[in-house]
Short mmCIF file of C-alpha atoms in Angstrom, two decimals:
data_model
loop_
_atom_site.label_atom_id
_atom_site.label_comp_id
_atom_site.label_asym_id
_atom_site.label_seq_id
_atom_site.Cartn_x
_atom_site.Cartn_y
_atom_site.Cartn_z
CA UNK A 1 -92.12 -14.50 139.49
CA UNK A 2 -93.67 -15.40 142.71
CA UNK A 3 -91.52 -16.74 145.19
CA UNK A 4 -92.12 -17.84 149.22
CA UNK A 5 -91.58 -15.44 151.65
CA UNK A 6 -91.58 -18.08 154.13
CA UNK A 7 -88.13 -19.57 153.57
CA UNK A 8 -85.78 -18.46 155.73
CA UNK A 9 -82.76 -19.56 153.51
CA UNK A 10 -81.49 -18.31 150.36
CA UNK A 11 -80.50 -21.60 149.54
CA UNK A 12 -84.25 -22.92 149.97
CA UNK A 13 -85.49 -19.86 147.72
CA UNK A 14 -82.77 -19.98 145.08
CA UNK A 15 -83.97 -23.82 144.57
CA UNK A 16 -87.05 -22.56 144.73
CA UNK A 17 -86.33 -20.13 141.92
CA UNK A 18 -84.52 -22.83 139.65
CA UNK A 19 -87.57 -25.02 139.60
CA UNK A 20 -89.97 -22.86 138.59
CA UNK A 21 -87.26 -21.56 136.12
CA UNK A 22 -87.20 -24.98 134.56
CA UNK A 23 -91.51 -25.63 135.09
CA UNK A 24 -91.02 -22.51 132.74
CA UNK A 25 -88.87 -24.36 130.13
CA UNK A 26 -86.10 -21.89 130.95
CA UNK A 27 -82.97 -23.90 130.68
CA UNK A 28 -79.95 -22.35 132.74
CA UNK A 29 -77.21 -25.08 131.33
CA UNK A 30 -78.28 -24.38 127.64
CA UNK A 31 -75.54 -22.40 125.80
CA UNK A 32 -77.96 -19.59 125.15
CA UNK A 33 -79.05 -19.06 128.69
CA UNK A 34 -76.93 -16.38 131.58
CA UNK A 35 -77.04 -16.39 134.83
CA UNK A 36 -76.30 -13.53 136.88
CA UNK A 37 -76.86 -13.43 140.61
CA UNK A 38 -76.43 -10.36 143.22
CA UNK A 39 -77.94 -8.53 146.20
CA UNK A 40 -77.73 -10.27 149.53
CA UNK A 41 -78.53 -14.07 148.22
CA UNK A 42 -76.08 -14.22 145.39
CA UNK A 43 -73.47 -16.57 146.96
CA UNK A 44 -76.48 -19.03 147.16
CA UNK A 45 -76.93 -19.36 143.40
CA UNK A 46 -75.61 -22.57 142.52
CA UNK A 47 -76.28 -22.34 139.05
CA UNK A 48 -75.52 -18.41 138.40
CA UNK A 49 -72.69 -17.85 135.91
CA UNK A 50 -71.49 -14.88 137.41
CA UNK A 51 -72.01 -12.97 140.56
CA UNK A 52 -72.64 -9.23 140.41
CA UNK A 53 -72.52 -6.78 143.63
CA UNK A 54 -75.99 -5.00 143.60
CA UNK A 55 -73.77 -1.71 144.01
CA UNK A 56 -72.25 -2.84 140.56
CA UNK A 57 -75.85 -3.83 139.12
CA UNK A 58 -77.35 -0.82 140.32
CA UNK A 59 -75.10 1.59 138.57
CA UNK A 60 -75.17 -0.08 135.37
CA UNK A 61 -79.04 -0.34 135.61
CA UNK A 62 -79.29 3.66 136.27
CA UNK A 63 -76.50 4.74 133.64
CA UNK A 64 -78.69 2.75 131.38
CA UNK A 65 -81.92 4.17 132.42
CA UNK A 66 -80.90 7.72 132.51
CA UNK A 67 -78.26 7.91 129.55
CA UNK A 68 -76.27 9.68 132.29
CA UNK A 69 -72.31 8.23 132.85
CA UNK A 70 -71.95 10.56 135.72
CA UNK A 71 -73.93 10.42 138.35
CA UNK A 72 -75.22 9.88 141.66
CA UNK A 73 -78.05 6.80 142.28
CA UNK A 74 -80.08 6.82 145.68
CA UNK A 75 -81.58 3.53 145.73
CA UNK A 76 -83.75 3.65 149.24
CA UNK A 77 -84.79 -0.50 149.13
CA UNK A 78 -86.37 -2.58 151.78
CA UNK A 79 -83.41 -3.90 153.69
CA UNK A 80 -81.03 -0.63 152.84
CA UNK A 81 -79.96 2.51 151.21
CA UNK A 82 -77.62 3.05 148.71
CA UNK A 83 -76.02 6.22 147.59
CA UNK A 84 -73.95 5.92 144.52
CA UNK A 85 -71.20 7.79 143.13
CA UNK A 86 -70.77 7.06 139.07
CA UNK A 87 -68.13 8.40 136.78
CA UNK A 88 -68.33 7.41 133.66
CA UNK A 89 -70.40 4.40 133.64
CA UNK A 90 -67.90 3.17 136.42
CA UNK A 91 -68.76 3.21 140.03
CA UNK A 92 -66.12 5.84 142.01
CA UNK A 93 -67.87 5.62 145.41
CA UNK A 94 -70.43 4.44 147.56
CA UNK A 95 -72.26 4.45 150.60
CA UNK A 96 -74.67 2.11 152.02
CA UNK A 97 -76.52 1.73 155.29
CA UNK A 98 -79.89 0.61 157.13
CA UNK A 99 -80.98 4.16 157.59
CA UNK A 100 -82.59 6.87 155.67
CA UNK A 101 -80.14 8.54 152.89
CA UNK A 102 -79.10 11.21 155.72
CA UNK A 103 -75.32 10.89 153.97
CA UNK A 104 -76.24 11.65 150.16
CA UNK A 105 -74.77 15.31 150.91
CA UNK A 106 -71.18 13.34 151.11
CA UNK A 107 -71.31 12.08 147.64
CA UNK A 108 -73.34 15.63 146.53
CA UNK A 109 -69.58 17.40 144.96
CA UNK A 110 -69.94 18.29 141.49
CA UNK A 111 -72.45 15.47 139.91
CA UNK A 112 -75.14 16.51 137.80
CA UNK A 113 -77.58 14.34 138.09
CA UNK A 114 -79.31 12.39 141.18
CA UNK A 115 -81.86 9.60 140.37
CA UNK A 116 -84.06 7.89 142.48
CA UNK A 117 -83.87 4.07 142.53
CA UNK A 118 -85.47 1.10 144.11
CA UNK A 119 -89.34 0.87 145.39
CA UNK A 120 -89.75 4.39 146.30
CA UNK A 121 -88.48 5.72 142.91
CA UNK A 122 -92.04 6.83 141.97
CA UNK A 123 -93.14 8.42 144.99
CA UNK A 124 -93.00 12.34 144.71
CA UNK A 125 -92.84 13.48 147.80
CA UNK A 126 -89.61 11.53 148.73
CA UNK A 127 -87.98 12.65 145.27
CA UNK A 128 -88.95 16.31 145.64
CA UNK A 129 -87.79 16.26 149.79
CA UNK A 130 -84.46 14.75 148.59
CA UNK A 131 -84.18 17.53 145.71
CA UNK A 132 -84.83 19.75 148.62
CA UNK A 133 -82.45 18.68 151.20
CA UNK A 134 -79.59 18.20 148.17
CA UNK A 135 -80.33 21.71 146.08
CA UNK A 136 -80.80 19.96 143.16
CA UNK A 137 -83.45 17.73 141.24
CA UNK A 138 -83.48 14.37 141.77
CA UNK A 139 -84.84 12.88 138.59
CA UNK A 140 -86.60 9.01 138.20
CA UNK A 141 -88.60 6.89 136.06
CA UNK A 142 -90.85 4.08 136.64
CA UNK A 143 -88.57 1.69 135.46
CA UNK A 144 -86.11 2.96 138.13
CA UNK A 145 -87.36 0.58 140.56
CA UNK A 146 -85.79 -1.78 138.44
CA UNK A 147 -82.41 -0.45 137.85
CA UNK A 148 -80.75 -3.65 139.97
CA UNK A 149 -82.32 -5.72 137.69
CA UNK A 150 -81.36 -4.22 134.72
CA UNK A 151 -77.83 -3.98 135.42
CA UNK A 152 -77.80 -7.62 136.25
CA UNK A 153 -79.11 -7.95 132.43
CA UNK A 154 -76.74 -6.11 131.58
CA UNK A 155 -74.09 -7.91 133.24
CA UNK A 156 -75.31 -10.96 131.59
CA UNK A 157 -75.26 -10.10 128.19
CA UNK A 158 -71.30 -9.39 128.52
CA UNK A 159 -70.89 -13.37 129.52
CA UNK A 160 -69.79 -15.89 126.96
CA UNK A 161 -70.65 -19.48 127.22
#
């Protein structure tokens, strides 16, 4: 989905969103349809049927993806970083901030597994400095750059109409 950039408000975009939904014969009010809104904008869904915290979505997303229910996600995105802290499948604790993921050695302890989320989940050289800096490898996918998504999916499939 393509979406303007332009808009200042989440209100504008999230109509914006809706009507292409529906130009798409994608019915949100039909009994089979779910809604689930997060990140930033997800108070200005009207029409969601649940909000989600992306912290929530995220760590559903990556304990799907990786088949891992402990673990650590670094999700470096456009607007922040998030570094979190999963035991089994259920988010313990988290960190997030506009800067690099400087604090990741706070949540290192005794988890396995790091993955890489978000947009830069694919680039090497930022997955092998992190396994650096941590000790340990820091393991992604392509799909990883979807994880938010995913666990929003997720989130949806649990709702009942």
């Amino acid at each position: 989905w393509k979406y303007s950039k332009n808009s200042q408000s989440s209100v504008d975009t999230t109509e914006e969103i809706h009507q292409k939904l529906k130009l798409a014969g994608i019915n949100l009010s039909d009994d089979s349809s779910r809604c689930v809104a997060t990140g930033y904008g997800r108070i200005s869904v009207p029409y969601a049927d649940k909000t989600v915290t992306e912290i929530t979505c995220h760590a559903l997303g990556a304990v799907h993806l990786f088949q891992q229910p402990d673990l650590t996600v670094i999700d470096i995105g456009g607007q922040d970083t998030k570094i979190i802290q999963i035991e089994q499948g259920f988010v313990k604790d988290f960190i997030m901030n506009d800067k690099c993921a400087a604090q990741v050695s706070r949540m290192n302890g005794e988890m396995s597994t790091f993955c890489l989320t978000g947009g830069l989940c694919e680039c090497d050289y930022i997955r092998e400095a992190l396994s650096k800096e941590l000790g340990k490898d820091v393991v992604s996918c392509p799909d990883a750059r979807y994880a938010g998504a995913i666990g929003a999916a997720l989130s949806a499939m649990k709702i009942r109409k």
